[in-house]
Short mmCIF file of C-alpha atoms in Angstrom, two decimals:
data_model
loop_
_atom_site.label_atom_id
_atom_site.label_comp_id
_atom_site.label_asym_id
_atom_site.label_seq_id
_atom_site.Cartn_x
_atom_site.Cartn_y
_atom_site.Cartn_z
CA UNK A 493 9.23 29.44 -1.50
CA UNK A 494 12.71 27.85 -0.77
CA UNK A 495 14.52 30.86 -2.15
CA UNK A 496 12.82 33.09 0.38
CA UNK A 497 13.84 30.61 3.23
CA UNK A 498 17.48 31.14 2.22
CA UNK A 499 17.20 34.63 3.94
CA UNK A 500 17.73 32.77 7.27
CA UNK A 501 14.64 33.92 9.22
CA UNK A 502 15.44 34.90 12.77
CA UNK A 503 13.36 35.08 16.04
CA UNK A 504 14.31 38.51 17.36
CA UNK A 505 12.45 38.17 20.69
CA UNK A 506 13.51 34.72 21.60
CA UNK A 507 17.06 34.22 20.30
CA UNK A 508 18.38 30.79 20.70
CA UNK A 509 22.01 29.81 21.10
CA UNK A 510 23.97 26.70 21.05
CA UNK A 511 27.70 25.95 21.23
CA UNK A 512 29.21 24.84 17.96
CA UNK A 513 32.74 24.17 17.10
CA UNK A 514 34.66 26.54 14.95
CA UNK A 515 35.66 25.44 11.43
CA UNK A 516 39.43 25.84 12.23
CA UNK A 517 41.26 22.70 13.64
CA UNK A 518 41.57 22.58 17.37
CA UNK A 519 45.03 22.64 19.01
CA UNK A 520 45.92 19.10 20.10
CA UNK A 521 45.70 18.27 23.89
CA UNK A 522 47.17 15.35 25.76
CA UNK A 523 43.91 14.37 27.54
CA UNK A 524 41.71 11.49 26.65
CA UNK A 525 38.20 11.85 25.34
CA UNK A 526 35.44 9.36 24.80
CA UNK A 527 33.38 9.37 21.56
CA UNK A 528 29.79 7.70 21.90
CA UNK A 529 27.07 7.24 19.48
CA UNK A 530 23.46 7.23 20.47
CA UNK A 531 22.89 3.87 19.03
CA UNK A 532 25.67 2.28 21.02
CA UNK A 533 27.74 1.14 17.81
CA UNK A 534 30.54 3.59 18.76
CA UNK A 535 32.08 3.87 22.09
CA UNK A 536 36.05 4.63 21.92
CA UNK A 537 38.46 6.67 24.17
CA UNK A 538 41.71 8.03 22.89
CA UNK A 539 43.95 11.07 23.16
CA UNK A 540 42.29 14.04 21.60
CA UNK A 541 44.41 15.32 18.47
CA UNK A 542 42.10 17.73 16.63
CA UNK A 543 38.77 18.65 15.39
CA UNK A 544 38.79 19.29 11.66
CA UNK A 545 36.28 18.88 8.72
CA UNK A 546 33.40 18.12 11.25
CA UNK A 547 35.41 15.13 12.49
CA UNK A 548 37.22 14.23 15.73
CA UNK A 549 40.75 12.91 15.37
CA UNK A 550 42.07 10.83 18.24
CA UNK A 551 45.01 8.69 18.94
CA UNK A 552 44.34 5.07 20.09
CA UNK A 553 46.21 1.88 20.26
CA UNK A 554 45.21 1.20 16.66
CA UNK A 555 46.77 4.58 15.62
CA UNK A 556 45.05 7.75 14.76
CA UNK A 557 41.39 7.42 14.05
CA UNK A 558 39.04 10.06 12.50
CA UNK A 559 35.38 9.79 13.48
CA UNK A 560 32.67 11.94 11.96
CA UNK A 561 31.05 14.38 14.56
CA UNK A 562 27.62 13.66 13.08
CA UNK A 563 27.66 10.09 14.67
CA UNK A 564 29.16 10.75 18.13
CA UNK A 565 29.15 13.20 20.91
CA UNK A 566 32.37 13.97 22.92
CA UNK A 567 32.82 13.34 26.57
CA UNK A 568 35.76 14.64 28.53
CA UNK A 569 37.54 17.75 29.62
CA UNK A 570 39.79 17.71 26.47
CA UNK A 571 36.67 17.97 24.13
CA UNK A 572 36.79 21.01 21.77
CA UNK A 573 35.87 24.41 23.22
CA UNK A 574 32.66 25.64 21.52
CA UNK A 575 31.48 29.05 20.59
CA UNK A 576 27.99 30.55 20.71
CA UNK A 577 25.94 30.69 17.48
CA UNK A 578 22.38 31.49 16.78
CA UNK A 579 19.96 28.71 15.71
CA UNK A 580 17.21 29.20 13.22
CA UNK A 581 14.93 26.29 14.23
CA UNK A 582 14.83 24.07 17.23
CA UNK A 583 13.16 20.76 17.19
CA UNK A 584 12.41 19.57 20.85
CA UNK A 585 10.76 16.48 22.42
CA UNK A 586 10.47 12.79 21.82
CA UNK A 587 13.67 10.81 21.82
CA UNK A 588 12.12 8.19 19.46
CA UNK A 589 11.69 10.95 16.76
CA UNK A 590 14.70 12.93 17.61
CA UNK A 591 17.26 10.12 17.56
CA UNK A 592 15.27 7.61 15.38
CA UNK A 593 13.98 9.86 12.55
CA UNK A 594 14.87 13.50 12.63
CA UNK A 595 18.68 13.34 11.73
CA UNK A 596 17.61 11.39 8.47
CA UNK A 597 14.60 13.54 7.90
CA UNK A 598 16.66 16.98 7.91
CA UNK A 599 19.17 15.23 5.74
CA UNK A 600 16.40 14.34 3.25
CA UNK A 601 14.98 17.84 3.48
CA UNK A 602 18.43 19.16 2.56
CA UNK A 603 18.65 16.73 -0.48
CA UNK A 604 15.10 17.57 -1.55
CA UNK A 605 16.12 21.18 -1.86
CA UNK A 606 19.65 20.46 -3.39
CA UNK A 607 21.44 21.60 -0.19
CA UNK A 608 24.64 20.43 1.55
CA UNK A 609 24.17 19.34 5.15
CA UNK A 610 26.74 19.11 8.00
CA UNK A 611 25.68 17.38 11.17
CA UNK A 612 27.41 17.51 14.45
CA UNK A 613 26.35 15.65 17.70
CA UNK A 614 26.84 18.12 20.69
CA UNK A 615 28.25 17.18 24.00
CA UNK A 616 24.72 16.85 25.37
CA UNK A 617 23.16 13.47 24.95
CA UNK A 618 20.36 13.51 22.32
CA UNK A 619 21.40 16.76 20.88
CA UNK A 620 22.41 17.12 17.18
CA UNK A 621 23.24 20.27 15.12
CA UNK A 622 22.63 20.60 11.40
CA UNK A 623 23.83 23.36 9.13
CA UNK A 624 22.33 23.50 5.65
CA UNK A 625 23.87 25.41 2.74
CA UNK A 626 22.07 26.05 -0.58
CA UNK A 627 23.17 25.07 -4.04
CA UNK A 628 25.14 21.94 -2.60
CA UNK A 629 27.27 23.98 -0.45
CA UNK A 630 28.01 26.71 -2.93
CA UNK A 631 25.23 29.04 -2.15
CA UNK A 632 23.83 31.05 0.81
CA UNK A 633 23.40 29.44 4.39
CA UNK A 634 19.84 28.27 4.67
CA UNK A 635 19.72 27.69 8.28
CA UNK A 636 21.09 26.09 11.50
CA UNK A 637 18.75 23.41 13.01
CA UNK A 638 19.06 22.08 16.66
CA UNK A 639 17.45 18.65 17.45
CA UNK A 640 17.04 18.19 21.21
CA UNK A 641 15.89 14.51 21.69
CA UNK A 642 14.52 14.06 25.26
CA UNK A 643 10.90 13.20 25.92
CA UNK A 644 7.50 14.04 24.42
CA UNK A 645 6.64 16.18 27.32
CA UNK A 646 9.40 18.55 26.45
CA UNK A 647 7.79 19.14 23.07
CA UNK A 648 4.89 21.04 24.66
CA UNK A 649 6.94 22.64 27.53
CA UNK A 650 9.35 24.17 25.01
CA UNK A 651 6.61 25.28 22.53
CA UNK A 652 5.06 27.02 25.47
CA UNK A 653 8.32 28.63 26.53
CA UNK A 654 8.97 29.73 22.93
CA UNK A 655 12.33 27.98 22.98
CA UNK A 656 11.37 25.54 20.07
CA UNK A 657 9.65 26.03 16.81
CA UNK A 658 8.73 22.37 16.20
CA UNK A 659 7.70 19.86 18.93
CA UNK A 660 8.33 16.23 18.33
CA UNK A 661 5.90 13.81 20.14
CA UNK A 662 5.23 10.28 19.91
CA UNK A 663 1.89 10.69 21.77
CA UNK A 664 -0.87 13.15 21.10
CA UNK A 665 -0.89 16.47 22.92
CA UNK A 666 -2.92 16.26 26.20
CA UNK A 667 -5.96 18.47 26.82
CA UNK A 668 -4.19 20.55 29.44
CA UNK A 669 -1.17 21.06 27.32
CA UNK A 670 -3.34 22.08 24.32
CA UNK A 671 -5.18 24.69 26.44
CA UNK A 672 -2.01 26.14 28.01
CA UNK A 673 -0.67 26.66 24.56
CA UNK A 674 -3.91 28.04 23.18
CA UNK A 675 -4.14 30.62 26.18
CA UNK A 676 -0.48 31.54 25.31
CA UNK A 677 -1.65 32.45 21.72
CA UNK A 678 -0.45 29.33 19.92
CA UNK A 679 -3.87 28.64 18.57
CA UNK A 680 -5.90 25.39 18.38
CA UNK A 681 -3.12 22.65 18.78
CA UNK A 682 -5.30 19.86 17.39
CA UNK A 683 -6.07 21.81 14.31
CA UNK A 684 -4.41 20.00 11.09
CA UNK A 685 -2.49 23.32 10.78
CA UNK A 686 -0.54 22.84 13.86
CA UNK A 687 -0.83 18.99 14.59
CA UNK A 688 1.08 17.05 11.88
CA UNK A 689 1.01 13.22 11.76
CA UNK A 690 4.00 12.24 9.66
CA UNK A 691 4.72 8.70 10.54
CA UNK A 692 3.77 5.67 12.65
CA UNK A 693 5.73 3.52 15.06
CA UNK A 694 4.98 0.13 16.23
CA UNK A 695 6.15 -0.96 19.74
CA UNK A 696 7.76 -4.43 19.58
CA UNK A 697 8.22 -6.74 22.37
CA UNK A 698 11.87 -8.01 22.24
CA UNK A 699 13.81 -10.78 23.89
CA UNK A 700 17.31 -12.12 23.40
CA UNK A 701 17.89 -13.67 19.89
CA UNK A 702 18.59 -17.13 21.46
CA UNK A 703 15.32 -17.22 23.43
CA UNK A 704 13.33 -20.21 22.05
CA UNK A 705 10.06 -18.40 22.91
CA UNK A 706 8.70 -16.78 19.74
CA UNK A 707 5.23 -15.75 20.46
CA UNK A 708 3.11 -15.06 23.69
CA UNK A 709 -0.38 -14.02 24.28
CA UNK A 710 -1.31 -10.42 25.30
CA UNK A 711 -2.54 -12.02 28.76
CA UNK A 712 0.91 -13.50 29.20
CA UNK A 713 2.66 -10.24 28.39
CA UNK A 714 0.36 -8.47 31.08
CA UNK A 715 1.21 -11.23 33.61
CA UNK A 716 4.98 -10.77 32.86
CA UNK A 717 4.88 -7.07 33.46
CA UNK A 718 2.58 -7.43 36.54
CA UNK A 719 4.99 -9.92 38.12
CA UNK A 720 2.75 -12.90 37.86
CA UNK A 721 4.78 -14.76 35.41
CA UNK A 722 8.44 -14.73 36.51
CA UNK A 723 10.05 -17.77 34.75
CA UNK A 724 10.44 -18.51 31.03
CA UNK A 725 9.50 -22.18 31.74
CA UNK A 726 5.90 -20.88 32.27
CA UNK A 727 5.95 -19.82 28.70
CA UNK A 728 7.58 -23.08 27.15
CA UNK A 729 11.05 -21.74 27.42
CA UNK A 730 14.11 -22.42 29.49
CA UNK A 731 13.89 -22.77 33.26
CA UNK A 732 15.26 -19.23 34.01
CA UNK A 733 13.92 -16.20 35.68
CA UNK A 734 12.71 -13.50 33.55
CA UNK A 735 14.58 -10.30 33.55
CA UNK A 736 12.23 -7.54 33.26
CA UNK A 737 13.09 -4.28 31.37
CA UNK A 738 11.13 -1.01 31.38
CA UNK A 739 11.57 2.61 30.55
CA UNK A 740 11.67 5.60 32.92
CA UNK A 741 8.27 7.18 34.14
CA UNK A 742 7.22 9.90 31.96
CA UNK A 743 8.55 8.17 28.75
CA UNK A 744 6.08 8.40 26.03
CA UNK A 745 7.05 5.00 24.69
CA UNK A 746 6.40 3.55 28.33
CA UNK A 747 3.02 5.30 28.41
CA UNK A 748 2.12 3.89 25.21
CA UNK A 749 3.13 0.42 26.01
CA UNK A 750 1.18 0.58 29.32
CA UNK A 751 -2.00 2.06 27.71
CA UNK A 752 -1.98 -0.43 24.81
CA UNK A 753 -1.08 -3.65 26.85
CA UNK A 754 -3.16 -2.80 29.77
CA UNK A 755 -6.16 -1.37 27.75
CA UNK A 756 -5.72 2.18 29.16
CA UNK A 757 -5.77 1.13 32.90
CA UNK A 758 -2.31 -0.06 33.83
CA UNK A 759 -1.92 -2.56 36.64
CA UNK A 760 0.67 -2.23 39.31
CA UNK A 761 3.85 -3.11 37.51
CA UNK A 762 6.25 -5.65 39.08
CA UNK A 763 9.16 -4.21 41.12
CA UNK A 764 12.79 -4.67 40.33
CA UNK A 765 12.64 -3.87 36.53
CA UNK A 766 15.97 -2.91 34.99
CA UNK A 767 15.25 0.82 33.75
CA UNK A 768 16.69 1.77 30.36
CA UNK A 769 17.07 5.48 29.70
CA UNK A 770 15.88 5.13 26.10
CA UNK A 771 15.13 2.77 23.17
CA UNK A 772 18.67 2.25 22.20
CA UNK A 773 19.65 1.31 25.73
CA UNK A 774 16.69 -0.94 26.11
CA UNK A 775 17.68 -2.83 23.06
CA UNK A 776 21.42 -3.11 24.22
CA UNK A 777 20.31 -4.38 27.54
CA UNK A 778 17.87 -7.02 26.07
CA UNK A 779 20.51 -8.14 23.50
CA UNK A 780 23.12 -8.69 26.31
CA UNK A 781 20.91 -10.82 28.57
CA UNK A 782 19.56 -14.23 27.44
CA UNK A 783 16.63 -14.10 29.91
CA UNK A 784 15.66 -10.42 29.11
CA UNK A 785 12.31 -9.23 28.05
CA UNK A 786 11.71 -5.41 26.96
CA UNK A 787 9.78 -3.32 24.41
CA UNK A 788 11.15 -0.77 21.94
CA UNK A 789 9.98 1.34 18.81
CA UNK A 790 10.25 -0.74 15.74
CA UNK A 791 13.32 0.94 14.54
CA UNK A 792 15.30 0.11 17.70
CA UNK A 793 15.23 -3.62 17.73
CA UNK A 794 19.00 -3.87 16.83
CA UNK A 795 18.88 -7.64 16.07
CA UNK A 796 16.83 -8.63 19.10
CA UNK A 797 13.95 -11.06 18.60
CA UNK A 798 10.53 -9.52 18.02
CA UNK A 799 7.72 -11.61 19.62
CA UNK A 800 4.44 -12.26 17.76
CA UNK A 801 1.70 -11.41 19.99
CA UNK A 802 -1.57 -13.47 20.11
CA UNK A 803 -4.91 -11.82 21.50
CA UNK A 804 -7.36 -13.67 23.61
CA UNK A 805 -9.29 -14.64 20.48
CA UNK A 806 -6.20 -16.52 18.90
CA UNK A 807 -5.57 -13.81 16.19
CA UNK A 808 -1.81 -13.15 15.79
CA UNK A 809 -0.50 -9.80 15.59
CA UNK A 810 2.80 -9.25 13.86
CA UNK A 811 4.36 -5.68 13.60
CA UNK A 812 4.45 -5.90 9.70
CA UNK A 813 4.41 -2.65 7.69
CA UNK A 814 1.00 -3.49 6.32
CA UNK A 815 -0.35 -4.50 9.64
CA UNK A 816 0.81 -1.22 11.19
CA UNK A 817 -0.58 0.87 8.24
CA UNK A 818 -4.07 -0.77 8.43
CA UNK A 819 -4.14 -0.59 12.33
CA UNK A 820 -4.42 -4.36 12.65
CA UNK A 821 -1.31 -4.59 14.87
CA UNK A 822 -2.49 -3.09 18.06
CA UNK A 823 0.81 -1.97 19.53
CA UNK A 824 1.24 1.23 17.42
CA UNK A 825 1.04 4.97 17.82
CA UNK A 826 1.03 8.07 15.58
CA UNK A 827 4.18 10.25 15.51
CA UNK A 828 3.52 13.93 15.57
CA UNK A 829 5.15 17.21 14.88
CA UNK A 830 3.51 20.26 16.52
CA UNK A 831 3.74 23.91 15.62
CA UNK A 832 2.48 27.22 16.94
CA UNK A 833 0.10 29.09 14.71
CA UNK A 834 1.78 32.27 15.84
CA UNK A 835 5.24 31.16 14.84
CA UNK A 836 4.36 29.30 11.69
CA UNK A 837 6.75 31.26 9.39
CA UNK A 838 7.96 30.09 5.91
CA UNK A 839 10.91 28.14 7.21
CA UNK A 840 8.85 26.18 9.73
CA UNK A 841 5.91 25.53 7.35
CA UNK A 842 8.20 24.41 4.56
CA UNK A 843 9.90 21.77 6.63
CA UNK A 844 6.50 20.32 8.02
CA UNK A 845 5.21 20.30 4.32
CA UNK A 846 8.08 18.18 3.39
CA UNK A 847 7.88 15.87 6.37
CA UNK A 848 4.22 14.92 5.72
CA UNK A 849 4.71 14.59 1.97
CA UNK A 850 5.37 11.54 -0.26
CA UNK A 851 8.84 12.95 -0.79
CA UNK A 852 9.74 12.06 2.88
CA UNK A 853 8.47 8.46 2.79
CA UNK A 854 11.73 6.93 1.73
CA UNK A 855 13.52 8.71 4.49
CA UNK A 856 10.96 7.45 7.05
CA UNK A 857 11.16 3.94 5.75
CA UNK A 858 15.04 4.11 5.89
CA UNK A 859 14.75 5.29 9.53
CA UNK A 860 12.98 1.99 10.30
CA UNK A 861 9.56 3.60 10.83
CA UNK A 862 6.36 3.28 8.85
CA UNK A 863 5.45 5.95 6.56
CA UNK A 864 1.84 7.14 5.33
CA UNK A 865 2.27 5.58 1.93
CA UNK A 866 -0.10 2.86 0.61
CA UNK A 867 0.68 -0.89 0.09
CA UNK A 868 -1.55 -3.70 -1.29
CA UNK A 869 -1.74 -7.31 -0.48
CA UNK A 870 -3.71 -10.15 -2.15
CA UNK A 871 -6.67 -11.83 -0.30
CA UNK A 872 -6.09 -15.52 -1.35
CA UNK A 873 -8.30 -18.43 -0.39
CA UNK A 874 -5.67 -20.18 1.66
CA UNK A 875 -5.01 -16.75 3.72
CA UNK A 876 -5.97 -16.12 7.48
CA UNK A 877 -9.04 -14.04 6.40
CA UNK A 878 -10.40 -16.55 4.10
CA UNK A 879 -9.99 -19.38 6.71
CA UNK A 880 -11.89 -17.21 9.26
CA UNK A 881 -14.83 -16.72 6.76
CA UNK A 882 -15.02 -20.49 6.40
CA UNK A 883 -15.58 -20.95 10.19
CA UNK A 884 -18.43 -23.68 10.40
CA UNK A 885 -19.59 -22.75 13.95
CA UNK A 886 -22.18 -19.95 12.75
CA UNK A 887 -25.73 -20.17 11.65
CA UNK A 888 -26.75 -20.41 8.00
CA UNK A 889 -27.69 -16.73 7.88
CA UNK A 890 -24.37 -15.44 9.09
CA UNK A 891 -22.62 -18.15 6.82
CA UNK A 892 -24.30 -16.70 3.75
CA UNK A 893 -22.86 -13.36 4.53
CA UNK A 894 -19.39 -14.65 5.01
CA UNK A 895 -19.77 -16.63 1.61
CA UNK A 896 -20.68 -13.25 -0.01
CA UNK A 897 -17.82 -11.52 1.37
CA UNK A 898 -15.46 -14.49 0.38
CA UNK A 899 -16.70 -14.39 -3.15
CA UNK A 900 -15.88 -10.81 -3.65
CA UNK A 901 -12.63 -10.46 -1.89
CA UNK A 902 -10.80 -13.12 -3.83
CA UNK A 903 -11.05 -10.77 -6.97
CA UNK A 904 -9.60 -7.67 -5.01
CA UNK A 905 -6.39 -6.72 -3.33
CA UNK A 906 -6.71 -4.94 -0.09
CA UNK A 907 -5.01 -1.55 0.14
CA UNK A 908 -3.43 -0.52 3.61
CA UNK A 909 -5.63 2.70 3.63
CA UNK A 910 -8.11 1.90 6.37
CA UNK A 911 -10.49 4.36 8.02
CA UNK A 912 -11.63 4.01 11.66
CA UNK A 913 -14.41 5.42 13.62
CA UNK A 914 -15.44 6.09 17.15
CA UNK A 915 -18.54 4.34 18.46
CA UNK A 916 -21.57 5.30 16.53
CA UNK A 917 -19.72 7.99 14.45
CA UNK A 918 -18.89 8.19 10.63
CA UNK A 919 -16.57 11.28 11.04
CA UNK A 920 -13.03 10.86 9.80
CA UNK A 921 -10.24 12.18 12.28
CA UNK A 922 -7.11 13.96 11.54
CA UNK A 923 -5.17 10.74 10.49
CA UNK A 924 -8.25 9.68 8.34
CA UNK A 925 -7.96 12.76 6.28
CA UNK A 926 -4.34 12.33 5.74
CA UNK A 927 -5.07 8.82 4.56
CA UNK A 928 -7.85 10.19 2.28
CA UNK A 929 -5.45 12.57 0.64
CA UNK A 930 -2.91 9.89 0.20
CA UNK A 931 -5.55 7.52 -1.21
CA UNK A 932 -6.72 9.99 -3.76
CA UNK A 933 -3.11 10.44 -5.03
CA UNK A 934 -2.73 6.70 -5.20
CA UNK A 935 -6.04 6.02 -6.99
CA UNK A 936 -5.32 8.77 -9.57
CA UNK A 937 -2.52 6.59 -10.83
CA UNK A 938 -4.60 3.50 -11.43
CA UNK A 939 -5.70 2.36 -14.78
CA UNK A 940 -9.00 3.66 -16.17
CA UNK A 941 -11.94 1.30 -15.24
CA UNK A 942 -10.36 0.10 -12.14
CA UNK A 943 -12.81 -1.29 -9.41
CA UNK A 944 -12.62 0.39 -6.07
CA UNK A 945 -14.77 -1.05 -3.52
CA UNK A 946 -15.12 0.55 -0.04
CA UNK A 947 -15.91 -2.34 2.52
CA UNK A 948 -17.29 -1.42 5.95
CA UNK A 949 -17.26 -3.41 9.09
CA UNK A 950 -18.21 -2.97 12.75
CA UNK A 951 -17.61 -4.37 16.36
CA UNK A 952 -20.03 -6.91 17.62
CA UNK A 953 -21.90 -4.61 19.88
CA UNK A 954 -25.62 -4.53 18.76
CA UNK A 955 -27.66 -6.78 16.55
CA UNK A 956 -26.07 -8.50 13.45
CA UNK A 957 -28.41 -6.85 10.97
CA UNK A 958 -28.06 -3.64 12.76
CA UNK A 959 -24.33 -3.76 12.40
CA UNK A 960 -24.28 -4.65 8.77
CA UNK A 961 -26.55 -1.65 8.02
CA UNK A 962 -24.27 0.51 9.97
CA UNK A 963 -21.14 -0.75 8.18
CA UNK A 964 -22.78 -0.01 4.74
CA UNK A 965 -23.59 3.45 5.88
CA UNK A 966 -19.99 4.07 7.02
CA UNK A 967 -18.67 2.73 3.63
CA UNK A 968 -20.89 5.00 1.80
CA UNK A 969 -19.93 8.04 3.90
CA UNK A 970 -16.31 7.45 3.15
CA UNK A 971 -17.26 6.92 -0.50
CA UNK A 972 -18.80 10.35 -0.69
CA UNK A 973 -15.73 11.86 1.04
CA UNK A 974 -13.63 10.30 -1.41
CA UNK A 975 -15.55 11.43 -4.31
CA UNK A 976 -15.51 15.01 -2.96
CA UNK A 977 -11.65 15.10 -2.36
CA UNK A 978 -10.83 13.19 -5.49
CA UNK A 979 -13.15 14.99 -7.88
CA UNK A 980 -12.23 14.62 -11.49
CA UNK A 981 -8.82 12.98 -10.80
CA UNK A 982 -10.69 9.64 -10.02
CA UNK A 983 -13.67 10.15 -12.26
CA UNK A 984 -12.54 7.25 -14.49
CA UNK A 985 -12.60 4.77 -11.76
CA UNK A 986 -15.61 2.56 -10.72
CA UNK A 987 -16.47 3.31 -7.20
CA UNK A 988 -18.81 1.52 -4.89
CA UNK A 989 -19.64 0.58 -1.35
CA UNK A 990 -20.35 -2.60 0.59
CA UNK A 991 -20.68 -3.59 4.32
CA UNK A 992 -20.25 -6.94 6.28
CA UNK A 993 -20.98 -5.75 9.69
CA UNK A 994 -19.17 -7.67 12.40
CA UNK A 995 -17.72 -10.56 10.54
CA UNK A 996 -14.00 -10.80 9.83
CA UNK A 997 -12.75 -9.01 12.92
CA UNK A 998 -9.11 -8.21 13.04
CA UNK A 999 -9.03 -8.01 16.75
CA UNK A 1000 -10.93 -9.13 19.78
CA UNK A 1001 -14.15 -7.42 20.58
CA UNK A 1002 -13.74 -7.90 24.28
CA UNK A 1003 -11.92 -4.50 24.90
CA UNK A 1004 -12.55 -0.99 23.63
CA UNK A 1005 -9.29 -1.08 21.74
CA UNK A 1006 -10.11 -4.15 20.04
CA UNK A 1007 -13.56 -2.96 19.10
CA UNK A 1008 -12.02 0.26 17.86
CA UNK A 1009 -9.75 -1.60 15.51
CA UNK A 1010 -12.84 -3.45 14.21
CA UNK A 1011 -14.82 -0.29 13.32
CA UNK A 1012 -13.29 0.35 10.07
CA UNK A 1013 -13.73 0.86 6.23
CA UNK A 1014 -11.28 -0.93 4.07
CA UNK A 1015 -10.43 -0.08 0.47
CA UNK A 1016 -10.22 -2.91 -1.93
CA UNK A 1017 -8.80 -2.68 -5.54
CA UNK A 1018 -9.27 -4.64 -8.85
CA UNK A 1019 -7.56 -3.49 -11.88
CA UNK A 1020 -9.10 -4.11 -15.29
CA UNK A 1021 -8.01 -7.24 -17.15
CA UNK A 1022 -5.43 -6.44 -19.95
CA UNK A 1023 -6.82 -7.05 -23.36
#
């Protein structure tokens, strides 16, 4: 497959061009330039000397410095003059993906195929150009890839215009966007062939590292952003006005934050918030202001203090990898790559196949995001779940079900693979099927005779007995799907199903979001004792 891609497929109708610097050193000029990195770690000004070996050479008070063009963009009239070059593939859309993951993902893709990569940040903010050459740089050119990190809306606009082959989005495509693309011949955009979930991002509420407030309730967070709580003293902190930070309207990160915090019905936000242009600037603002509060994707904290959120039922939510994978941490979102069915050539298909595979997991983790891999954790008697099951304020019938669950769970580890359902439904969605395929791969590596228990739960809408019956039915449905997908690969494992209805919720049942988190099937694993 990859050998065919080396032919550098082109798009003859919609040729794309970008300015790229020639390989020869640029003649020195006496004017100053400024080199800036997207993460804020590099910001230097000096006299431009040359551009050579994919690096800028500038003269500063510290002498001549060489800075890799993969890390910075150049600003100033003396920046190198670029020449036009065709681009084989354009990635357009989400800044969270484009700046946070895609550079490392393309680099990992090159390594996976034994290719050499050179990366250059263009003069446009959020743009990065990558060139891949086969056989560690000794073979034929594979392709030139342009990443345009702006906003998720642009993913669908540019797919529709035919100016991008892969759309990057930190939200799911909207119905109108999907219809417009379908009418343009792109196919069904929510079909797994066109919609690709490849990672998960948790949104983190951040404050200055010296702020003594370490946790707040979700109600308090809503009140802060609605302007009803304006001083840290109201939250047990210092007597100082809260500096509110937000992202621009149209930002997918902002939309996700408002929808998750305000349960899909955002209130009027307080006036006077400091608007950061992206996650990186948001973190820089918060780290520079002792009284600030803001929110960023998990990978963009940059040393800021991440607050623990406590819901109205007293359940704590921490943005741990395991909590994000299971869906127990509410402020999270899937990250997507979208492709058009009518442009899904070998080059595009091969890259997407890599991005959603286990081979990309390490790169995604290195980027600071959560991959789709599987983790496990013990369920000890002194853990939060066990304490919840020992709650005395229930009747004897419910207590007996809790004791039944407690007696089983202490022998099993819980896997991060978790399946969720809409109200009254037992059908798995796109992420559920991805989770199922990953689960089969994981279980196929477990020792013969391992016990795998699929455990169903529900929200608290309906009767207690009715919910338990529903939870068992969902667990059995997932078990049947697991057996169908796994086949002989998992035939030597002992698979069974159980259900405990509405007990052991992982979120409040007071909102639809909380109820959707509680409608789930967990996977528990017990390996056989060594003889």
